[in-house]
Amino acid sequence: MIDIHTHILPGIDDGAARLEDSVALARAAAAEGIKTIIATPHHYNGRYMNPARAVEELTRTLNELLQKLDIPIVVHTGQEVRLHQELLDHFQQGSLLSLAGSSYMLLELPSSHIPKNTEQTVYELGLRGIHAIIAHPERNAAIIAHPERLEELVRLGAFGQVTSHSLLGAFGKTVERASWRLCEAGLIHLVSSDAHHVERRGFRLKEAYNRIHEVMGGEWSDYFQQNAASLLRNEAIADAPDWQGSAAAKRWRALKAFFKI
Ligand SMILES: [Fe+2]
């Protein structure tokens, strides 16, 4: 498995605090069957600044250590870039990182709303050859209330990434429900752990794929996993499987009618 959103690098955000925490996370990932991890420390979120160079150096150090310890995990560079006013300038200046050197960038919105410049930024990034991946849209209050706001971003070229813990209910019922609704609406393209700490917030990626298999069918769990592989190879992310007529689709239509969306 491939995990495209993690806070495995030590001492630079609210994820792994020390190198031994990073190693513990890597061991836990390997035990679940994860082989490839993209490190996505917070960047420009008002609390943490982790420009490209710092992330690249730490990733190199961690990979060397994992190799020495014989832990079969490869870590790639990335950032969880908070949407900010100067984002496009910073992209131009080279302080932003895409995921594993691909043309996909992980973009974080505030949890309460969708800032005014979001659509414009997604579009402008697209013009520069970068696809925005919206990190955990299921935890954004505006998207929970109005899923069509995410649909608009997807229409502008963005993709959606749901967090394993959200699907499994760890962030409460509202977020869990929103996660499945967005998946079933075809607005989620990738699943990842957003792992921060081996005990407090680990991976649960395999569990999430298993749950997707149960709820939506094997076609969907394969689809999400293939998209992570495509991203790593810098290939196009596929269209969602046709699920019209499935039980999931019927449930989604009922929900839509209930919420009048
Ligand atoms: Fe994150």
PDB file of C-alpha atoms and ligand atoms in Angstrom:
ATOM      1  CA  MET A   1       0.000   0.000   0.000  1.00  0.00           C
ATOM      2  CA  ILE A   2       0.952   3.595  -0.536  1.00  0.00           C
ATOM      3  CA  ASP A   3       0.168   6.327   1.974  1.00  0.00           C
ATOM      4  CA  ILE A   4       0.189   9.792   0.433  1.00  0.00           C
ATOM      5  CA  HIS A   5      -0.418  11.927   3.542  1.00  0.00           C
ATOM      6  CA  THR A   6       1.570  11.432   6.760  1.00  0.00           C
ATOM      7  CA  HIS A   7       3.376  13.439   9.423  1.00  0.00           C
ATOM      8  CA  ILE A   8       6.287  11.024   9.785  1.00  0.00           C
ATOM      9  CA  LEU A   9       9.185  13.492   9.703  1.00  0.00           C
ATOM     10  CA  PRO A  10      10.545  14.219  13.185  1.00  0.00           C
ATOM     11  CA  GLY A  11      10.349  17.464  15.108  1.00  0.00           C
ATOM     12  CA  ILE A  12       8.902  19.761  12.461  1.00  0.00           C
ATOM     13  CA  ASP A  13       5.155  19.749  13.120  1.00  0.00           C
ATOM     14  CA  ASP A  14       2.574  18.083  15.365  1.00  0.00           C
ATOM     15  CA  GLY A  15       3.455  14.615  14.000  1.00  0.00           C
ATOM     16  CA  ALA A  16       6.485  12.543  15.021  1.00  0.00           C
ATOM     17  CA  ALA A  17       8.349  14.448  17.739  1.00  0.00           C
ATOM     18  CA  ARG A  18      11.692  12.639  17.605  1.00  0.00           C
ATOM     19  CA  LEU A  19      13.481  10.356  15.186  1.00  0.00           C
ATOM     20  CA  GLU A  20      12.474   7.316  17.274  1.00  0.00           C
ATOM     21  CA  ASP A  21       8.809   8.301  16.803  1.00  0.00           C
ATOM     22  CA  SER A  22       9.367   8.380  13.034  1.00  0.00           C
ATOM     23  CA  VAL A  23      10.911   4.916  13.220  1.00  0.00           C
ATOM     24  CA  ALA A  24       7.980   3.642  15.306  1.00  0.00           C
ATOM     25  CA  LEU A  25       5.576   4.997  12.679  1.00  0.00           C
ATOM     26  CA  ALA A  26       7.574   3.358   9.882  1.00  0.00           C
ATOM     27  CA  ARG A  27       7.540   0.012  11.707  1.00  0.00           C
ATOM     28  CA  ALA A  28       3.764   0.282  12.235  1.00  0.00           C
ATOM     29  CA  ALA A  29       3.268   1.112   8.557  1.00  0.00           C
ATOM     30  CA  ALA A  30       5.371  -1.855   7.443  1.00  0.00           C
ATOM     31  CA  ALA A  31       3.415  -4.153   9.767  1.00  0.00           C
ATOM     32  CA  GLU A  32       0.176  -3.069   8.002  1.00  0.00           C
ATOM     33  CA  GLY A  33       1.592  -3.728   4.556  1.00  0.00           C
ATOM     34  CA  ILE A  34       2.432  -0.147   3.630  1.00  0.00           C
ATOM     35  CA  LYS A  35       5.600   0.092   1.564  1.00  0.00           C
ATOM     36  CA  THR A  36       5.641   3.684   0.408  1.00  0.00           C
ATOM     37  CA  ILE A  37       4.967   6.796   2.425  1.00  0.00           C
ATOM     38  CA  ILE A  38       4.833  10.414   1.390  1.00  0.00           C
ATOM     39  CA  ALA A  39       5.909  12.750   4.177  1.00  0.00           C
ATOM     40  CA  THR A  40       3.583  15.749   4.239  1.00  0.00           C
ATOM     41  CA  PRO A  41       4.509  18.053   7.126  1.00  0.00           C
ATOM     42  CA  HIS A  42       2.300  21.077   7.652  1.00  0.00           C
ATOM     43  CA  HIS A  43       3.469  24.118   5.753  1.00  0.00           C
ATOM     44  CA  TYR A  44       2.202  27.650   6.158  1.00  0.00           C
ATOM     45  CA  ASN A  45      -0.676  26.686   8.450  1.00  0.00           C
ATOM     46  CA  GLY A  46      -0.084  29.588  10.834  1.00  0.00           C
ATOM     47  CA  ARG A  47       1.968  27.446  13.180  1.00  0.00           C
ATOM     48  CA  TYR A  48       4.473  25.493  11.111  1.00  0.00           C
ATOM     49  CA  MET A  49       6.708  26.503   8.238  1.00  0.00           C
ATOM     50  CA  ASN A  50       8.479  23.660   6.468  1.00  0.00           C
ATOM     51  CA  PRO A  51       9.878  24.861   3.170  1.00  0.00           C
ATOM     52  CA  ALA A  52      11.074  22.394   0.518  1.00  0.00           C
ATOM     53  CA  ARG A  53      14.753  22.287   1.474  1.00  0.00           C
ATOM     54  CA  ALA A  54      14.106  21.318   5.139  1.00  0.00           C
ATOM     55  CA  VAL A  55      11.694  18.550   4.113  1.00  0.00           C
ATOM     56  CA  GLU A  56      14.145  17.154   1.546  1.00  0.00           C
ATOM     57  CA  GLU A  57      17.014  16.993   4.052  1.00  0.00           C
ATOM     58  CA  LEU A  58      14.965  15.319   6.785  1.00  0.00           C
ATOM     59  CA  THR A  59      13.481  12.818   4.320  1.00  0.00           C
ATOM     60  CA  ARG A  60      16.991  11.841   3.225  1.00  0.00           C
ATOM     61  CA  THR A  61      18.078  11.361   6.862  1.00  0.00           C
ATOM     62  CA  LEU A  62      15.015   9.259   7.679  1.00  0.00           C
ATOM     63  CA  ASN A  63      15.399   7.048   4.596  1.00  0.00           C
ATOM     64  CA  GLU A  64      19.049   6.373   5.473  1.00  0.00           C
ATOM     65  CA  LEU A  65      18.077   5.378   8.992  1.00  0.00           C
ATOM     66  CA  LEU A  66      15.214   3.127   7.842  1.00  0.00           C
ATOM     67  CA  GLN A  67      17.573   1.391   5.450  1.00  0.00           C
ATOM     68  CA  LYS A  68      20.136   0.897   8.212  1.00  0.00           C
ATOM     69  CA  LEU A  69      17.438  -0.555  10.484  1.00  0.00           C
ATOM     70  CA  ASP A  70      16.166  -2.789   7.674  1.00  0.00           C
ATOM     71  CA  ILE A  71      12.640  -1.370   7.775  1.00  0.00           C
ATOM     72  CA  PRO A  72      11.138  -1.852   4.279  1.00  0.00           C
ATOM     73  CA  ILE A  73       9.619   1.589   3.872  1.00  0.00           C
ATOM     74  CA  VAL A  74      10.543   4.276   1.349  1.00  0.00           C
ATOM     75  CA  VAL A  75       9.684   7.853   2.262  1.00  0.00           C
ATOM     76  CA  HIS A  76       9.072  10.498  -0.401  1.00  0.00           C
ATOM     77  CA  THR A  77       8.936  14.251  -0.001  1.00  0.00           C
ATOM     78  CA  GLY A  78       5.783  16.337   0.170  1.00  0.00           C
ATOM     79  CA  GLN A  79       4.010  18.986   2.166  1.00  0.00           C
ATOM     80  CA  GLU A  80       0.510  19.627   3.403  1.00  0.00           C
ATOM     81  CA  VAL A  81       0.325  23.159   2.068  1.00  0.00           C
ATOM     82  CA  ARG A  82      -2.216  25.361   3.789  1.00  0.00           C
ATOM     83  CA  LEU A  83      -4.030  27.611   1.362  1.00  0.00           C
ATOM     84  CA  HIS A  84      -2.543  31.091   1.752  1.00  0.00           C
ATOM     85  CA  GLN A  85      -2.519  34.340  -0.110  1.00  0.00           C
ATOM     86  CA  GLU A  86       1.011  34.065  -1.494  1.00  0.00           C
ATOM     87  CA  LEU A  87       0.788  30.369  -2.407  1.00  0.00           C
ATOM     88  CA  LEU A  88       1.302  30.873  -6.139  1.00  0.00           C
ATOM     89  CA  ASP A  89       4.314  33.154  -5.542  1.00  0.00           C
ATOM     90  CA  HIS A  90       5.803  30.572  -3.204  1.00  0.00           C
ATOM     91  CA  PHE A  91       5.210  27.871  -5.802  1.00  0.00           C
ATOM     92  CA  GLN A  92       7.044  30.006  -8.337  1.00  0.00           C
ATOM     93  CA  GLN A  93       9.904  30.575  -5.886  1.00  0.00           C
ATOM     94  CA  GLY A  94      10.342  26.830  -5.300  1.00  0.00           C
ATOM     95  CA  SER A  95       9.549  26.605  -1.577  1.00  0.00           C
ATOM     96  CA  LEU A  96       6.539  24.336  -2.162  1.00  0.00           C
ATOM     97  CA  LEU A  97       6.746  20.616  -2.800  1.00  0.00           C
ATOM     98  CA  SER A  98       4.409  18.436  -4.766  1.00  0.00           C
ATOM     99  CA  LEU A  99       3.777  14.857  -3.634  1.00  0.00           C
ATOM    100  CA  ALA A 100       6.787  12.658  -4.423  1.00  0.00           C
ATOM    101  CA  GLY A 101       7.876  15.026  -7.180  1.00  0.00           C
ATOM    102  CA  SER A 102       4.635  14.451  -9.120  1.00  0.00           C
ATOM    103  CA  SER A 103       2.246  17.022 -10.500  1.00  0.00           C
ATOM    104  CA  TYR A 104      -0.062  16.584  -7.476  1.00  0.00           C
ATOM    105  CA  MET A 105       0.066  18.887  -4.457  1.00  0.00           C
ATOM    106  CA  LEU A 106      -1.669  18.336  -1.124  1.00  0.00           C
ATOM    107  CA  LEU A 107      -3.677  21.414  -0.258  1.00  0.00           C
ATOM    108  CA  GLU A 108      -5.178  22.025   3.171  1.00  0.00           C
ATOM    109  CA  LEU A 109      -8.207  24.248   3.788  1.00  0.00           C
ATOM    110  CA  PRO A 110      -9.152  25.644   7.183  1.00  0.00           C
ATOM    111  CA  SER A 111     -11.632  23.371   8.978  1.00  0.00           C
ATOM    112  CA  SER A 112     -14.351  25.995   9.343  1.00  0.00           C
ATOM    113  CA  HIS A 113     -14.834  27.389   5.829  1.00  0.00           C
ATOM    114  CA  ILE A 114     -13.604  27.590   2.228  1.00  0.00           C
ATOM    115  CA  PRO A 115     -11.583  30.786   1.749  1.00  0.00           C
ATOM    116  CA  LYS A 116     -12.583  33.095  -1.088  1.00  0.00           C
ATOM    117  CA  ASN A 117      -9.460  32.456  -3.165  1.00  0.00           C
ATOM    118  CA  THR A 118      -9.717  28.632  -3.081  1.00  0.00           C
ATOM    119  CA  GLU A 119     -11.309  28.144  -6.505  1.00  0.00           C
ATOM    120  CA  GLN A 120      -8.951  30.643  -8.102  1.00  0.00           C
ATOM    121  CA  THR A 121      -5.891  28.985  -6.525  1.00  0.00           C
ATOM    122  CA  VAL A 122      -6.952  25.501  -7.651  1.00  0.00           C
ATOM    123  CA  TYR A 123      -7.489  26.824 -11.168  1.00  0.00           C
ATOM    124  CA  GLU A 124      -4.198  28.752 -11.240  1.00  0.00           C
ATOM    125  CA  LEU A 125      -2.276  25.728  -9.966  1.00  0.00           C
ATOM    126  CA  GLY A 126      -3.857  23.739 -12.794  1.00  0.00           C
ATOM    127  CA  LEU A 127      -2.582  26.283 -15.309  1.00  0.00           C
ATOM    128  CA  ARG A 128       0.897  25.639 -13.875  1.00  0.00           C
ATOM    129  CA  GLY A 129       0.485  21.873 -14.336  1.00  0.00           C
ATOM    130  CA  ILE A 130      -0.300  21.117 -10.694  1.00  0.00           C
ATOM    131  CA  HIS A 131      -3.398  19.230  -9.542  1.00  0.00           C
ATOM    132  CA  ALA A 132      -4.512  20.203  -6.056  1.00  0.00           C
ATOM    133  CA  ILE A 133      -5.491  17.351  -3.789  1.00  0.00           C
ATOM    134  CA  ILE A 134      -7.837  18.673  -1.133  1.00  0.00           C
ATOM    135  CA  ALA A 135      -6.775  17.146   2.198  1.00  0.00           C
ATOM    136  CA  HIS A 136      -9.619  15.602   4.232  1.00  0.00           C
ATOM    137  CA  PRO A 137     -12.558  17.607   2.794  1.00  0.00           C
ATOM    138  CA  GLU A 138     -14.835  15.535   5.049  1.00  0.00           C
ATOM    139  CA  ARG A 139     -13.572  17.585   7.996  1.00  0.00           C
ATOM    140  CA  ASN A 140     -14.366  20.971   6.453  1.00  0.00           C
ATOM    141  CA  ALA A 141     -17.599  22.421   7.889  1.00  0.00           C
ATOM    142  CA  ALA A 142     -18.591  24.168   4.642  1.00  0.00           C
ATOM    143  CA  ILE A 143     -18.123  20.995   2.590  1.00  0.00           C
ATOM    144  CA  ILE A 144     -20.029  18.913   5.154  1.00  0.00           C
ATOM    145  CA  ALA A 145     -22.949  21.326   4.821  1.00  0.00           C
ATOM    146  CA  HIS A 146     -22.578  21.833   1.059  1.00  0.00           C
ATOM    147  CA  PRO A 147     -20.804  18.927  -0.704  1.00  0.00           C
ATOM    148  CA  GLU A 148     -21.361  20.746  -3.999  1.00  0.00           C
ATOM    149  CA  ARG A 149     -18.587  23.127  -2.919  1.00  0.00           C
ATOM    150  CA  LEU A 150     -16.142  20.219  -3.272  1.00  0.00           C
ATOM    151  CA  GLU A 151     -17.751  19.242  -6.564  1.00  0.00           C
ATOM    152  CA  GLU A 152     -16.934  22.717  -7.846  1.00  0.00           C
ATOM    153  CA  LEU A 153     -13.260  22.306  -6.862  1.00  0.00           C
ATOM    154  CA  VAL A 154     -13.155  18.868  -8.499  1.00  0.00           C
ATOM    155  CA  ARG A 155     -14.624  20.404 -11.642  1.00  0.00           C
ATOM    156  CA  LEU A 156     -11.742  22.893 -11.592  1.00  0.00           C
ATOM    157  CA  GLY A 157      -9.232  20.037 -11.554  1.00  0.00           C
ATOM    158  CA  ALA A 158      -8.839  19.205  -7.869  1.00  0.00           C
ATOM    159  CA  PHE A 159      -9.083  15.765  -6.278  1.00  0.00           C
ATOM    160  CA  GLY A 160     -10.318  14.739  -2.837  1.00  0.00           C
ATOM    161  CA  GLN A 161      -8.412  12.783  -0.190  1.00  0.00           C
ATOM    162  CA  VAL A 162     -10.347  11.189   2.651  1.00  0.00           C
ATOM    163  CA  THR A 163      -8.648  10.168   5.903  1.00  0.00           C
ATOM    164  CA  SER A 164      -8.816   6.526   7.024  1.00  0.00           C
ATOM    165  CA  HIS A 165      -9.735   7.570  10.579  1.00  0.00           C
ATOM    166  CA  SER A 166     -12.662   9.654   9.311  1.00  0.00           C
ATOM    167  CA  LEU A 167     -14.137   6.675   7.446  1.00  0.00           C
ATOM    168  CA  LEU A 168     -13.713   4.541  10.560  1.00  0.00           C
ATOM    169  CA  GLY A 169     -15.531   6.997  12.815  1.00  0.00           C
ATOM    170  CA  ALA A 170     -12.588   8.292  14.874  1.00  0.00           C
ATOM    171  CA  PHE A 171     -13.599  11.937  14.292  1.00  0.00           C
ATOM    172  CA  GLY A 172     -17.241  11.375  15.216  1.00  0.00           C
ATOM    173  CA  LYS A 173     -20.456  10.566  13.413  1.00  0.00           C
ATOM    174  CA  THR A 174     -20.780  13.777  11.386  1.00  0.00           C
ATOM    175  CA  VAL A 175     -17.349  13.405   9.816  1.00  0.00           C
ATOM    176  CA  GLU A 176     -17.857   9.663   9.311  1.00  0.00           C
ATOM    177  CA  ARG A 177     -21.143  10.257   7.515  1.00  0.00           C
ATOM    178  CA  ALA A 178     -19.647  13.047   5.395  1.00  0.00           C
ATOM    179  CA  SER A 179     -16.729  10.755   4.422  1.00  0.00           C
ATOM    180  CA  TRP A 180     -18.985   8.086   2.994  1.00  0.00           C
ATOM    181  CA  ARG A 181     -21.273  10.567   1.291  1.00  0.00           C
ATOM    182  CA  LEU A 182     -18.322  12.187  -0.470  1.00  0.00           C
ATOM    183  CA  CYS A 183     -16.896   8.801  -1.486  1.00  0.00           C
ATOM    184  CA  GLU A 184     -20.214   7.696  -2.872  1.00  0.00           C
ATOM    185  CA  ALA A 185     -20.633  10.983  -4.719  1.00  0.00           C
ATOM    186  CA  GLY A 186     -17.382  10.287  -6.574  1.00  0.00           C
ATOM    187  CA  LEU A 187     -15.702  13.308  -4.976  1.00  0.00           C
ATOM    188  CA  ILE A 188     -13.010  11.279  -3.201  1.00  0.00           C
ATOM    189  CA  HIS A 189     -10.111   9.906  -5.208  1.00  0.00           C
ATOM    190  CA  LEU A 190      -7.548   8.942  -2.583  1.00  0.00           C
ATOM    191  CA  VAL A 191      -7.512   7.446   0.898  1.00  0.00           C
ATOM    192  CA  SER A 192      -4.653   8.067   3.308  1.00  0.00           C
ATOM    193  CA  SER A 193      -3.910   7.979   7.007  1.00  0.00           C
ATOM    194  CA  ASP A 194      -2.752  11.502   7.880  1.00  0.00           C
ATOM    195  CA  ALA A 195      -0.794   9.550  10.529  1.00  0.00           C
ATOM    196  CA  HIS A 196       0.697  11.659  13.323  1.00  0.00           C
ATOM    197  CA  HIS A 197       1.581   9.274  16.124  1.00  0.00           C
ATOM    198  CA  VAL A 198       1.782   5.520  16.355  1.00  0.00           C
ATOM    199  CA  GLU A 199      -0.708   5.254  19.249  1.00  0.00           C
ATOM    200  CA  ARG A 200      -2.719   8.450  19.209  1.00  0.00           C
ATOM    201  CA  ARG A 201      -3.218   8.616  15.447  1.00  0.00           C
ATOM    202  CA  GLY A 202      -1.658   5.822  13.444  1.00  0.00           C
ATOM    203  CA  PHE A 203      -2.362   4.470   9.962  1.00  0.00           C
ATOM    204  CA  ARG A 204      -5.478   2.205   9.903  1.00  0.00           C
ATOM    205  CA  LEU A 205      -5.152   2.291   6.108  1.00  0.00           C
ATOM    206  CA  LYS A 206      -5.709  -1.413   5.580  1.00  0.00           C
ATOM    207  CA  GLU A 207      -8.735  -1.288   7.860  1.00  0.00           C
ATOM    208  CA  ALA A 208     -10.155   1.635   5.854  1.00  0.00           C
ATOM    209  CA  TYR A 209      -9.678  -0.173   2.511  1.00  0.00           C
ATOM    210  CA  ASN A 210     -11.312  -3.265   4.019  1.00  0.00           C
ATOM    211  CA  ARG A 211     -14.267  -1.178   5.167  1.00  0.00           C
ATOM    212  CA  ILE A 212     -14.573   0.410   1.712  1.00  0.00           C
ATOM    213  CA  HIS A 213     -14.557  -3.097   0.229  1.00  0.00           C
ATOM    214  CA  GLU A 214     -17.425  -4.095   2.560  1.00  0.00           C
ATOM    215  CA  VAL A 215     -19.507  -0.956   2.108  1.00  0.00           C
ATOM    216  CA  MET A 216     -18.927   0.011  -1.521  1.00  0.00           C
ATOM    217  CA  GLY A 217     -17.401  -3.105  -3.064  1.00  0.00           C
ATOM    218  CA  GLY A 218     -13.992  -4.320  -4.176  1.00  0.00           C
ATOM    219  CA  GLU A 219     -14.035  -2.186  -7.287  1.00  0.00           C
ATOM    220  CA  TRP A 220     -13.879   0.926  -5.119  1.00  0.00           C
ATOM    221  CA  SER A 221     -11.146  -0.232  -2.766  1.00  0.00           C
ATOM    222  CA  ASP A 222      -9.101  -1.193  -5.865  1.00  0.00           C
ATOM    223  CA  TYR A 223      -9.893   2.178  -7.455  1.00  0.00           C
ATOM    224  CA  PHE A 224      -8.593   4.161  -4.480  1.00  0.00           C
ATOM    225  CA  GLN A 225      -5.437   2.045  -4.210  1.00  0.00           C
ATOM    226  CA  GLN A 226      -4.752   2.311  -7.925  1.00  0.00           C
ATOM    227  CA  ASN A 227      -5.067   6.077  -7.742  1.00  0.00           C
ATOM    228  CA  ALA A 228      -2.369   6.245  -5.059  1.00  0.00           C
ATOM    229  CA  ALA A 229      -0.129   4.145  -7.350  1.00  0.00           C
ATOM    230  CA  SER A 230      -0.927   6.397 -10.319  1.00  0.00           C
ATOM    231  CA  LEU A 231      -0.058   9.484  -8.287  1.00  0.00           C
ATOM    232  CA  LEU A 232       3.296   8.013  -7.338  1.00  0.00           C
ATOM    233  CA  ARG A 233       4.032   7.313 -11.017  1.00  0.00           C
ATOM    234  CA  ASN A 234       2.753  10.799 -11.888  1.00  0.00           C
ATOM    235  CA  GLU A 235       0.011   9.374 -14.042  1.00  0.00           C
ATOM    236  CA  ALA A 236      -3.606  10.483 -14.389  1.00  0.00           C
ATOM    237  CA  ILE A 237      -6.080   9.638 -11.676  1.00  0.00           C
ATOM    238  CA  ALA A 238      -8.904   7.527 -13.088  1.00  0.00           C
ATOM    239  CA  ASP A 239     -12.592   8.340 -13.150  1.00  0.00           C
ATOM    240  CA  ALA A 240     -14.628   6.813 -10.355  1.00  0.00           C
ATOM    241  CA  PRO A 241     -16.188   3.419 -11.043  1.00  0.00           C
ATOM    242  CA  ASP A 242     -19.751   3.454 -12.255  1.00  0.00           C
ATOM    243  CA  TRP A 243     -21.796   2.838  -9.181  1.00  0.00           C
ATOM    244  CA  GLN A 244     -25.265   3.843 -10.399  1.00  0.00           C
ATOM    245  CA  GLY A 245     -27.717   1.143  -9.468  1.00  0.00           C
ATOM    246  CA  SER A 246     -25.561  -0.128  -6.624  1.00  0.00           C
ATOM    247  CA  ALA A 247     -26.846  -0.232  -3.053  1.00  0.00           C
ATOM    248  CA  ALA A 248     -24.450   2.589  -2.207  1.00  0.00           C
ATOM    249  CA  ALA A 249     -25.926   4.741  -4.961  1.00  0.00           C
ATOM    250  CA  LYS A 250     -29.459   4.138  -3.723  1.00  0.00           C
ATOM    251  CA  ARG A 251     -28.429   5.138  -0.201  1.00  0.00           C
ATOM    252  CA  TRP A 252     -26.717   8.255  -1.548  1.00  0.00           C
ATOM    253  CA  ARG A 253     -29.821   9.287  -3.509  1.00  0.00           C
ATOM    254  CA  ALA A 254     -31.922   8.836  -0.386  1.00  0.00           C
ATOM    255  CA  LEU A 255     -29.484  10.960   1.620  1.00  0.00           C
ATOM    256  CA  LYS A 256     -29.456  13.622  -1.063  1.00  0.00           C
ATOM    257  CA  ALA A 257     -33.231  13.781  -0.983  1.00  0.00           C
ATOM    258  CA  PHE A 258     -33.207  13.920   2.810  1.00  0.00           C
ATOM    259  CA  PHE A 259     -30.665  16.745   2.969  1.00  0.00           C
ATOM    260  CA  LYS A 260     -32.133  18.454  -0.096  1.00  0.00           C
ATOM    261  CA  ILE A 261     -28.781  18.638  -1.894  1.00  0.00           C
TER     262      ILE A 261
HETATM  263 FE    FE B   1      -2.164  16.190   7.730  1.00  0.00          FE
END
